CSV table of C-alpha atoms (C1' of nucleotides) in Angstrom, one decimal:
chain,number,residue,atom,x,y,z
J,1,MET,CA,49.9,-86.9,127.3
J,2,LYS,CA,52.3,-84.4,128.8
J,3,ARG,CA,51.9,-82.6,131.4
J,4,ALA,CA,51.6,-78.8,131.8
J,5,ASP,CA,54.8,-78.0,134.2
J,6,ALA,CA,57.1,-80.4,132.6
J,7,LEU,CA,56.5,-78.3,129.2
J,8,ARG,CA,56.3,-75.3,131.0
J,9,ASN,CA,60.0,-76.7,132.6
J,10,GLU,CA,61.6,-78.0,129.1
J,11,GLN,CA,60.6,-74.3,127.3
J,12,ALA,CA,62.3,-72.3,130.5
J,13,LEU,CA,65.6,-74.8,130.2
J,14,LEU,CA,65.3,-73.8,125.9
J,15,ALA,CA,65.7,-70.2,127.5
J,16,ALA,CA,67.9,-70.9,130.3
J,17,ALA,CA,70.5,-72.6,127.7
J,18,ALA,CA,70.1,-70.6,124.7
J,19,ALA,CA,71.3,-66.9,127.3
J,20,VAL,CA,73.6,-68.9,129.3
J,21,PHE,CA,74.9,-70.4,126.1
J,22,VAL,CA,75.2,-67.3,124.4
J,23,THR,CA,77.4,-65.6,128.1
J,24,SER,CA,79.3,-68.6,128.8
J,25,GLY,CA,79.4,-70.5,125.3
J,26,VAL,CA,78.3,-74.3,125.4
J,27,ASP,CA,80.4,-76.1,128.0
J,28,ALA,CA,78.5,-73.4,130.7
J,29,PRO,CA,78.1,-75.4,134.2
J,30,ILE,CA,75.1,-77.7,134.8
J,31,ARG,CA,74.2,-76.2,137.5
J,32,GLN,CA,74.0,-72.3,136.0
J,33,ILE,CA,71.7,-73.2,133.5
J,34,ALA,CA,69.2,-75.5,136.0
J,35,ALA,CA,69.7,-72.0,138.6
J,36,GLU,CA,69.3,-69.8,135.4
J,37,ALA,CA,66.1,-71.2,134.3
J,38,GLY,CA,64.8,-71.7,138.2
J,39,VAL,CA,64.6,-75.5,138.1
J,40,GLY,CA,66.2,-78.0,139.7
J,41,MET,CA,69.3,-80.5,137.8
J,42,GLY,CA,66.9,-83.5,138.0
J,43,THR,CA,65.0,-82.0,135.8
J,44,ILE,CA,68.0,-80.8,133.5
J,45,TYR,CA,68.9,-84.0,133.1
J,46,ARG,CA,65.3,-85.4,132.5
J,47,HIS,CA,64.5,-83.3,129.9
J,48,PHE,CA,67.4,-83.3,128.1
J,49,PRO,CA,69.8,-86.6,129.3
J,50,THR,CA,72.9,-85.4,128.3
J,51,ARG,CA,74.5,-81.4,127.6
J,52,ALA,CA,74.5,-83.0,123.3
J,53,GLU,CA,71.2,-83.3,123.5
J,54,LEU,CA,70.5,-79.5,125.1
J,55,VAL,CA,72.7,-78.1,122.5
J,56,VAL,CA,71.3,-80.0,119.7
J,57,ALA,CA,67.5,-78.8,121.0
J,58,VAL,CA,68.6,-74.8,121.8
J,59,TYR,CA,70.4,-75.2,118.5
J,60,ARG,CA,67.9,-77.1,116.3
J,61,HIS,CA,66.7,-73.9,114.2
J,62,GLN,CA,69.8,-72.6,112.8
J,63,VAL,CA,70.6,-76.2,112.2
J,64,GLU,CA,68.0,-76.2,109.3
J,65,ALA,CA,68.0,-73.0,108.2
J,66,CYS,CA,71.2,-74.0,107.2
J,67,ALA,CA,70.3,-77.2,105.9
J,68,GLU,CA,67.8,-76.2,104.1
J,69,ALA,CA,69.9,-72.3,102.1
J,70,GLY,CA,72.0,-75.4,100.6
J,71,PRO,CA,69.4,-76.5,97.8
J,72,VAL,CA,68.2,-72.7,97.8
J,73,LEU,CA,71.8,-71.4,96.6
J,74,LEU,CA,72.3,-73.5,94.5
J,75,ALA,CA,69.6,-72.9,92.4
J,76,SER,CA,70.3,-69.1,92.9
J,77,ALA,CA,74.3,-68.6,93.1
J,78,ASP,CA,76.2,-68.1,89.9
J,79,SER,CA,78.0,-71.5,89.5
J,80,ALA,CA,77.9,-74.6,92.0
J,81,LEU,CA,81.2,-73.0,93.2
J,82,ALA,CA,80.5,-70.1,94.5
J,83,ALA,CA,77.0,-71.8,96.1
J,84,LEU,CA,79.7,-74.2,98.0
J,85,ARG,CA,81.9,-71.3,98.7
J,86,GLN,CA,78.6,-68.6,100.5
J,87,TRP,CA,76.7,-71.6,101.9
J,88,VAL,CA,80.6,-72.6,104.4
J,89,ASP,CA,80.3,-69.0,105.1
J,90,LEU,CA,77.2,-69.8,107.0
J,91,PHE,CA,78.1,-72.4,108.2
J,92,VAL,CA,81.2,-70.6,109.5
J,93,ASP,CA,79.3,-68.0,110.5
J,94,PHE,CA,77.1,-70.4,112.4
J,95,LEU,CA,79.6,-72.0,114.6
J,96,VAL,CA,82.2,-68.8,115.2
J,97,THR,CA,78.6,-66.8,116.9
J,98,LYS,CA,78.0,-69.7,119.5
J,99,HIS,CA,80.8,-69.8,121.8
J,100,GLY,CA,82.1,-73.1,121.7
J,101,LEU,CA,80.3,-74.6,119.7
J,102,ALA,CA,82.6,-75.4,116.7
J,103,ASN,CA,84.8,-77.5,119.8
J,104,VAL,CA,82.4,-80.1,120.2
J,105,LEU,CA,81.9,-81.3,116.4
J,106,GLN,CA,85.5,-82.7,117.5
J,107,SER,CA,84.7,-86.2,118.3
J,108,ASP,CA,87.0,-87.2,121.0
J,109,ARG,CA,85.0,-85.3,123.7
J,110,VAL,CA,83.0,-88.4,125.3
J,111,GLY,CA,79.5,-87.3,126.1
J,112,THR,CA,79.2,-85.0,123.0
J,113,SER,CA,79.1,-88.0,120.4
J,114,ALA,CA,75.6,-87.8,120.2
J,115,LEU,CA,75.8,-83.9,119.0
J,116,HIS,CA,78.2,-84.2,116.3
J,117,THR,CA,76.0,-86.8,115.3
J,118,TYR,CA,72.9,-85.2,114.4
J,119,PHE,CA,75.3,-81.8,113.5
J,120,LEU,CA,76.7,-84.4,111.2
J,121,ASP,CA,74.0,-86.2,110.0
J,122,ARG,CA,72.0,-83.3,108.6
J,123,LEU,CA,74.6,-81.2,107.5
J,124,VAL,CA,76.7,-83.1,105.3
J,125,PRO,CA,74.6,-84.8,103.1
J,126,ILE,CA,73.8,-80.8,102.4
J,127,CYS,CA,77.3,-80.1,101.9
J,128,ALA,CA,77.8,-83.1,99.9
J,129,GLN,CA,75.2,-82.3,97.6
J,130,LEU,CA,77.1,-79.0,97.0
J,131,LEU,CA,80.3,-80.6,96.6
J,132,ASP,CA,79.0,-83.1,94.3
J,133,ALA,CA,77.2,-80.3,91.6
J,134,ALA,CA,81.0,-78.6,91.4
J,135,VAL,CA,83.1,-81.4,91.4
J,136,SER,CA,80.4,-82.1,88.1
J,137,ASN,CA,81.1,-79.3,86.8
J,138,GLY,CA,85.0,-79.1,86.7
J,139,GLN,CA,85.3,-76.7,89.2
J,140,VAL,CA,86.3,-78.7,92.0
J,141,MET,CA,88.9,-81.6,92.4
J,142,PRO,CA,86.7,-85.0,92.9
J,143,ASP,CA,88.7,-86.2,95.9
J,144,THR,CA,87.8,-84.9,99.2
J,145,GLY,CA,85.0,-86.2,101.4
J,146,ALA,CA,82.1,-83.8,102.6
J,147,TYR,CA,82.2,-85.6,106.1
J,148,GLU,CA,86.0,-85.0,106.1
J,149,LEU,CA,85.3,-81.0,104.8
J,150,MET,CA,82.7,-80.5,107.7
J,151,ARG,CA,84.8,-82.0,110.1
J,152,GLY,CA,87.7,-79.0,108.9
J,153,ILE,CA,85.8,-76.0,108.8
J,154,GLY,CA,84.5,-76.7,111.9
J,155,ASN,CA,87.7,-77.3,113.6
J,156,LEU,CA,89.3,-74.5,111.8
J,157,CYS,CA,86.1,-72.4,113.1
J,158,ALA,CA,87.3,-73.9,117.0
J,159,GLY,CA,89.2,-71.2,119.2
J,160,HIS,CA,88.8,-68.3,117.4
J,161,ASP,CA,87.9,-65.9,119.8
J,162,LYS,CA,89.9,-63.2,122.2
J,163,ASP,CA,92.6,-64.2,119.6
J,164,PRO,CA,92.4,-61.5,117.3
J,165,ARG,CA,95.0,-63.0,114.5
J,166,TYR,CA,93.3,-65.7,113.6
J,167,GLU,CA,90.8,-65.2,112.2
J,168,PRO,CA,88.9,-69.0,110.7
J,169,ARG,CA,86.9,-67.2,107.9
J,170,ARG,CA,90.5,-67.0,106.3
J,171,LEU,CA,92.2,-69.9,106.9
J,172,VAL,CA,88.3,-71.7,105.8
J,173,GLU,CA,88.5,-69.8,102.1
J,174,LEU,CA,92.2,-71.0,102.0
J,175,LEU,CA,90.7,-74.0,102.2
J,176,ILE,CA,88.0,-73.7,99.4
J,177,ARG,CA,90.5,-73.1,96.9
J,178,GLY,CA,92.7,-76.0,97.8
J,179,LEU,CA,89.8,-77.4,96.6
J,180,GLU,CA,89.8,-75.7,93.3
J,181,ARG,CA,90.7,-77.5,90.3
J,182,THR,CA,93.0,-75.1,89.6
J,183,THR,CA,92.8,-74.1,85.4
J,184,GLY,CA,96.8,-73.6,84.9
J,185,HIS,CA,99.3,-75.9,86.4
S,1,MET,CA,122.7,-76.0,143.5
S,2,LYS,CA,120.1,-78.6,143.7
S,3,ARG,CA,119.1,-81.0,145.5
S,4,ALA,CA,120.1,-84.0,145.2
S,5,ASP,CA,116.2,-85.4,145.9
S,6,ALA,CA,114.9,-82.5,143.9
S,7,LEU,CA,117.0,-83.6,140.9
S,8,ARG,CA,115.5,-87.3,141.0
S,9,ASN,CA,112.2,-86.4,141.0
S,10,GLU,CA,112.1,-84.1,138.2
S,11,GLN,CA,113.4,-87.0,135.8
S,12,ALA,CA,110.9,-89.1,137.5
S,13,LEU,CA,107.8,-86.9,136.9
S,14,LEU,CA,108.9,-86.3,133.1
S,15,ALA,CA,109.6,-90.3,132.4
S,16,ALA,CA,106.0,-90.7,134.2
S,17,ALA,CA,105.2,-87.7,132.4
S,18,ALA,CA,106.3,-89.1,129.2
S,19,ALA,CA,104.4,-92.9,130.1
S,20,VAL,CA,101.2,-91.7,130.4
S,21,PHE,CA,100.5,-89.4,128.2
S,22,VAL,CA,101.3,-92.0,125.5
S,23,THR,CA,98.8,-94.0,126.9
S,24,SER,CA,95.9,-91.3,128.4
S,25,GLY,CA,97.2,-87.9,126.5
S,26,VAL,CA,98.2,-84.5,127.9
S,27,ASP,CA,94.9,-84.4,129.4
S,28,ALA,CA,95.8,-86.9,131.8
S,29,PRO,CA,95.1,-86.5,135.0
S,30,ILE,CA,97.8,-84.7,137.6
S,31,ARG,CA,97.2,-87.2,140.2
S,32,GLN,CA,97.9,-90.3,137.2
S,33,ILE,CA,101.0,-88.6,136.1
S,34,ALA,CA,102.3,-88.8,140.6
S,35,ALA,CA,102.0,-91.7,141.3
S,36,GLU,CA,103.4,-93.1,138.4
S,37,ALA,CA,105.9,-91.1,139.7
S,38,GLY,CA,105.6,-92.1,142.8
S,39,VAL,CA,106.2,-88.8,144.1
S,40,GLY,CA,102.6,-86.8,145.9
S,41,MET,CA,101.5,-83.8,143.8
S,42,GLY,CA,102.9,-80.9,145.8
S,43,THR,CA,105.8,-82.3,144.4
S,44,ILE,CA,104.5,-81.9,140.6
S,45,TYR,CA,103.4,-78.6,141.1
S,46,ARG,CA,106.5,-77.3,143.1
S,47,HIS,CA,108.6,-78.7,139.6
S,48,PHE,CA,105.9,-77.9,137.1
S,49,PRO,CA,103.4,-75.1,138.3
S,50,THR,CA,100.7,-75.5,135.7
S,51,ARG,CA,100.6,-78.3,132.5
S,52,ALA,CA,101.3,-77.0,130.4
S,53,GLU,CA,105.3,-76.0,131.8
S,54,LEU,CA,105.1,-80.1,132.3
S,55,VAL,CA,104.2,-80.7,128.5
S,56,VAL,CA,106.6,-78.1,127.1
S,57,ALA,CA,109.7,-79.7,129.6
S,58,VAL,CA,108.3,-83.5,128.0
S,59,TYR,CA,108.1,-82.3,124.4
S,60,ARG,CA,111.1,-79.5,124.3
S,61,HIS,CA,113.1,-81.7,122.2
S,62,GLN,CA,111.2,-82.2,120.1
S,63,VAL,CA,109.8,-79.3,119.2
S,64,GLU,CA,113.4,-78.1,118.8
S,65,ALA,CA,114.0,-80.6,116.8
S,66,CYS,CA,110.8,-79.8,114.1
S,67,ALA,CA,112.5,-75.9,114.7
S,68,GLU,CA,115.7,-77.6,113.4
S,69,ALA,CA,114.9,-78.8,110.6
S,70,GLY,CA,113.3,-76.0,108.7
S,71,PRO,CA,116.4,-74.3,108.3
S,72,VAL,CA,117.6,-77.5,107.1
S,73,LEU,CA,114.9,-78.2,104.7
S,74,LEU,CA,114.7,-74.9,103.0
S,75,ALA,CA,118.2,-75.4,102.5
S,76,SER,CA,117.9,-79.3,100.7
S,77,ALA,CA,114.1,-79.1,99.0
S,78,ASP,CA,113.9,-78.8,95.5
S,79,SER,CA,111.9,-74.9,96.2
S,80,ALA,CA,110.6,-73.4,99.4
S,81,LEU,CA,107.2,-74.5,98.8
S,82,ALA,CA,108.8,-78.1,99.0
S,83,ALA,CA,110.2,-77.3,101.8
S,84,LEU,CA,107.1,-75.6,103.3
S,85,ARG,CA,105.2,-79.0,102.6
S,86,GLN,CA,107.8,-81.1,104.2
S,87,TRP,CA,107.8,-79.2,107.2
S,88,VAL,CA,104.2,-78.9,107.7
S,89,ASP,CA,104.6,-82.8,107.5
S,90,LEU,CA,106.6,-82.8,109.9
S,91,PHE,CA,104.8,-80.3,112.5
S,92,VAL,CA,101.4,-82.6,111.4
S,93,ASP,CA,104.2,-85.3,112.6
S,94,PHE,CA,104.4,-84.5,115.9
S,95,LEU,CA,101.2,-83.2,116.2
S,96,VAL,CA,99.2,-86.3,115.4
S,97,THR,CA,101.4,-89.0,117.3
S,98,LYS,CA,100.9,-87.0,120.3
S,99,HIS,CA,97.7,-87.2,122.0
S,100,GLY,CA,95.1,-84.9,122.9
S,101,LEU,CA,98.5,-82.2,122.1
S,102,ALA,CA,97.3,-80.4,118.8
S,103,ASN,CA,93.8,-78.9,121.4
S,104,VAL,CA,96.6,-77.6,123.4
S,105,LEU,CA,97.0,-75.8,120.3
S,106,GLN,CA,93.8,-73.8,121.1
S,107,SER,CA,94.2,-70.8,123.1
S,108,ASP,CA,90.7,-71.0,124.1
S,109,ARG,CA,91.5,-73.3,126.9
S,110,VAL,CA,93.1,-72.0,130.2
S,111,GLY,CA,95.8,-72.8,132.3
S,112,THR,CA,97.8,-73.9,128.5
S,113,SER,CA,98.1,-70.4,127.5
S,114,ALA,CA,101.7,-71.0,128.6
S,115,LEU,CA,102.5,-74.3,126.3
S,116,HIS,CA,100.1,-72.5,123.9
S,117,THR,CA,102.8,-69.4,123.5
S,118,TYR,CA,105.7,-71.7,124.0
S,119,PHE,CA,105.0,-73.8,120.8
S,120,LEU,CA,104.2,-71.0,118.6
S,121,ASP,CA,107.3,-68.6,120.2
S,122,ARG,CA,109.1,-71.6,118.9
S,123,LEU,CA,107.7,-72.6,115.6
S,124,VAL,CA,105.8,-69.4,113.7
S,125,PRO,CA,109.7,-68.0,113.0
S,126,ILE,CA,110.6,-71.0,110.9
S,127,CYS,CA,107.5,-71.2,109.7
S,128,ALA,CA,107.3,-67.9,108.5
S,129,GLN,CA,110.9,-67.8,106.6
S,130,LEU,CA,109.8,-71.1,105.1
S,131,LEU,CA,106.5,-69.2,104.0
S,132,ASP,CA,108.6,-66.1,103.3
S,133,ALA,CA,110.9,-67.5,100.5
S,134,ALA,CA,107.8,-69.5,98.4
S,135,VAL,CA,106.4,-66.1,98.8
S,136,SER,CA,109.5,-64.0,97.6
S,137,ASN,CA,109.7,-66.9,94.5
S,138,GLY,CA,106.3,-66.1,93.7
S,139,GLN,CA,105.1,-69.4,94.5
S,140,VAL,CA,102.9,-68.7,97.1
S,141,MET,CA,100.7,-66.0,97.6
S,142,PRO,CA,101.2,-63.2,100.7
S,143,ASP,CA,98.7,-62.8,101.9
S,144,THR,CA,98.8,-65.4,104.9
S,145,GLY,CA,100.5,-64.9,108.1
S,146,ALA,CA,102.4,-67.8,109.9
S,147,TYR,CA,100.8,-67.6,112.9
S,148,GLU,CA,97.3,-68.2,111.7
S,149,LEU,CA,98.3,-71.0,109.5
S,150,MET,CA,100.4,-72.5,112.3
S,151,ARG,CA,97.0,-72.4,114.1
S,152,GLY,CA,95.4,-73.6,111.0
S,153,ILE,CA,97.2,-76.4,111.1
S,154,GLY,CA,97.0,-77.3,114.9
S,155,ASN,CA,93.1,-77.1,114.8
S,156,LEU,CA,93.4,-79.3,111.6
S,157,CYS,CA,94.9,-82.1,113.7
S,158,ALA,CA,92.6,-82.3,116.5
S,159,GLY,CA,90.6,-84.0,117.1
S,160,HIS,CA,91.1,-86.9,115.0
S,161,ASP,CA,91.6,-90.3,116.8
S,162,LYS,CA,88.7,-93.2,116.9
S,163,ASP,CA,87.4,-91.6,113.5
S,164,PRO,CA,89.1,-93.9,110.4
S,165,ARG,CA,86.6,-90.6,108.3
S,166,TYR,CA,89.0,-87.9,109.2
S,167,GLU,CA,92.4,-87.6,108.5
S,168,PRO,CA,94.2,-84.4,108.9
S,169,ARG,CA,97.0,-84.5,106.3
S,170,ARG,CA,94.7,-84.5,103.7
S,171,LEU,CA,93.0,-81.4,104.9
S,172,VAL,CA,96.8,-79.9,105.6
S,173,GLU,CA,97.4,-80.3,102.2
S,174,LEU,CA,94.7,-78.9,100.9
S,175,LEU,CA,95.1,-75.5,102.9
S,176,ILE,CA,98.9,-76.1,101.5
S,177,ARG,CA,97.6,-76.3,97.7
S,178,GLY,CA,94.9,-73.2,99.3
S,179,LEU,CA,98.4,-71.4,99.5
S,180,GLU,CA,99.9,-71.9,96.4
S,181,ARG,CA,99.5,-68.2,94.2
S,182,THR,CA,98.3,-70.6,90.8
S,183,THR,CA,99.9,-70.0,87.2
S,184,GLY,CA,97.1,-70.3,85.8
S,185,HIS,CA,93.1,-68.2,86.4
Y,1,DC,C1',130.3,-87.1,162.8
Y,2,DT,C1',126.5,-84.3,164.5
Y,3,DA,C1',123.4,-80.0,164.8
Y,4,DC,C1',121.3,-77.1,162.3
Y,5,DG,C1',118.7,-74.7,158.7
Y,6,DA,C1',117.1,-74.2,154.5
Y,7,DT,C1',114.7,-76.7,150.6
Y,8,DA,C1',111.4,-80.0,149.7
Y,9,DC,C1',107.8,-83.9,150.1
Y,10,DG,C1',104.3,-85.9,151.2
Y,11,DG,C1',98.6,-85.2,150.7
Y,12,DA,C1',94.7,-83.8,153.6
Y,13,DG,C1',91.6,-80.8,151.9
Y,14,DC,C1',88.7,-77.6,149.7
Y,15,DA,C1',86.2,-75.8,145.7
Y,16,DT,C1',84.3,-77.0,141.0
Y,17,DT,C1',81.7,-79.5,138.7
Y,18,DG,C1',79.6,-84.2,136.3
Y,19,DT,C1',75.8,-87.2,137.2
Y,20,DT,C1',72.8,-90.3,140.0
Y,21,DC,C1',69.3,-91.2,143.1
Y,22,DC,C1',65.3,-91.1,146.0
Y,23,DG,C1',61.9,-88.6,149.4
Y,24,DC,C1',58.3,-85.1,148.0
Y,25,DT,C1',54.7,-82.4,145.3
Y,26,DT,C1',52.2,-81.4,141.4
Y,27,DT,C1',49.0,-83.1,137.9
Y,28,DG,C1',45.4,-85.0,135.7
Y,29,DT,C1',41.7,-87.9,136.0
Y,30,DC,C1',37.3,-90.5,137.8
Q,1,DG,C1',38.3,-84.8,146.9
Q,2,DA,C1',41.3,-88.7,146.8
Q,3,DC,C1',44.6,-91.5,143.9
Q,4,DA,C1',48.2,-93.0,140.9
Q,5,DA,C1',51.7,-91.6,137.6
Q,6,DA,C1',54.4,-88.7,136.3
Q,7,DG,C1',57.7,-84.6,137.5
Q,8,DC,C1',60.6,-82.0,140.9
Q,9,DG,C1',64.8,-80.9,143.3
Q,10,DG,C1',68.2,-81.1,145.4
Q,11,DA,C1',71.7,-84.0,148.6
Q,12,DA,C1',75.2,-86.9,148.1
Q,13,DC,C1',79.4,-89.1,145.2
Q,14,DA,C1',82.9,-88.6,142.5
Q,15,DA,C1',86.3,-87.2,139.3
Q,16,DT,C1',89.6,-83.5,139.4
Q,17,DG,C1',92.2,-78.9,139.6
Q,18,DC,C1',95.5,-76.7,142.8
Q,19,DT,C1',96.8,-75.1,147.8
Q,20,DC,C1',99.2,-74.8,152.2
Q,21,DC,C1',101.4,-76.2,156.6
Q,22,DG,C1',103.4,-80.0,158.9
Q,23,DT,C1',107.0,-83.5,158.6
Q,24,DA,C1',111.1,-85.1,156.5
Q,25,DT,C1',115.3,-84.9,154.0
Q,26,DC,C1',119.5,-82.7,152.5
Q,27,DG,C1',123.7,-80.0,152.3
Q,28,DT,C1',127.3,-78.2,155.3
Q,29,DA,C1',129.4,-75.7,158.8
Q,30,DG,C1',131.8,-76.7,162.9
DNA sequence: CTACGATACGGAGCATTGTTCCGCTTTGTC
DNA sequence: GACAAAGCGGAACAATGCTCCGTATCGTAG
């Protein structure tokens, strides 16, 4: 059984982290999150040994929602390609509204591999499902993997803040267009 | 007139930085570069006040080469689109062979804005030239800016190390395909 | 060749941030 | 109420960026 204070602190930490992430991004100093939650740093590390685990805990619901939207869109959209587009849009929304989240999708940063792993493990199969459907009915070329596509989208969404000249959505749309099997040509 | 020791140190620093960048990436600790060059840290900061300036100095030649290749390719390639493709390939080569270089193209990192500015100021016009040519002869849709395209390519090349499942080149090719004006459809 | 002013150098020192560790406090139970 | 286990807090250490100033070196004028 878990102690009451431990539970309280865990909730406080999640709330504090969510708040701090909004204003300072997911790379905010641990001290800042601890201060916001009114706990010591040891407490943060006990509950969330790595930054990745904290981030995952904070955004778990939204990742789940995104994952669950996959099959729904596939059933409701006009075509598999349309479903893929709508789902990617959802994913991009998620990434661009969380400051700096997209950056951690890049695998080279140490200590974030758990995050990388969680997000991708959860979402790549969904993406693959949509992609496969679009390939099956001939709307999309078959030579791109879901993992690569997700990573690409994540990368395109990285570092878009503070630069109105760079709009990730346009490039993601370009990427999807590149996926399409062109009828002419 | 510049003092002889200052000149010597500048050369030593450039050589040291180039060497360290290869093994530790462009984010290598300043101390490491100073040690490799056999100088103090003050000396590094005097010659290159920001990391960006050091990186620029180290890669200036290669950026120049890439920039100068633009018009040449445009003149020699079969079509404007082919020239754009070849040039982008050159750019991608440049990015993926320099550990972590692609990451600094992202504008959110503080202190690297000078780098961002230099690389982009130099290369965006070249890219625009190729892009415009391809638009003019109807091979490419006219609604994508050179700046956005360059940033997108840079982002796609970020964080590719250590993950054989992620091959930036394939995605960049997808992006270019997305640019194409499809004859059918 | 020497002396001198300007220029450049080195690295100690401060600030920030990540991470660990251990003495102290709180909690649940008997 | 006492006790052991679980949890807590923050001091302390390490890595790194960056600044600052006493000292060393350089170029030159006499």
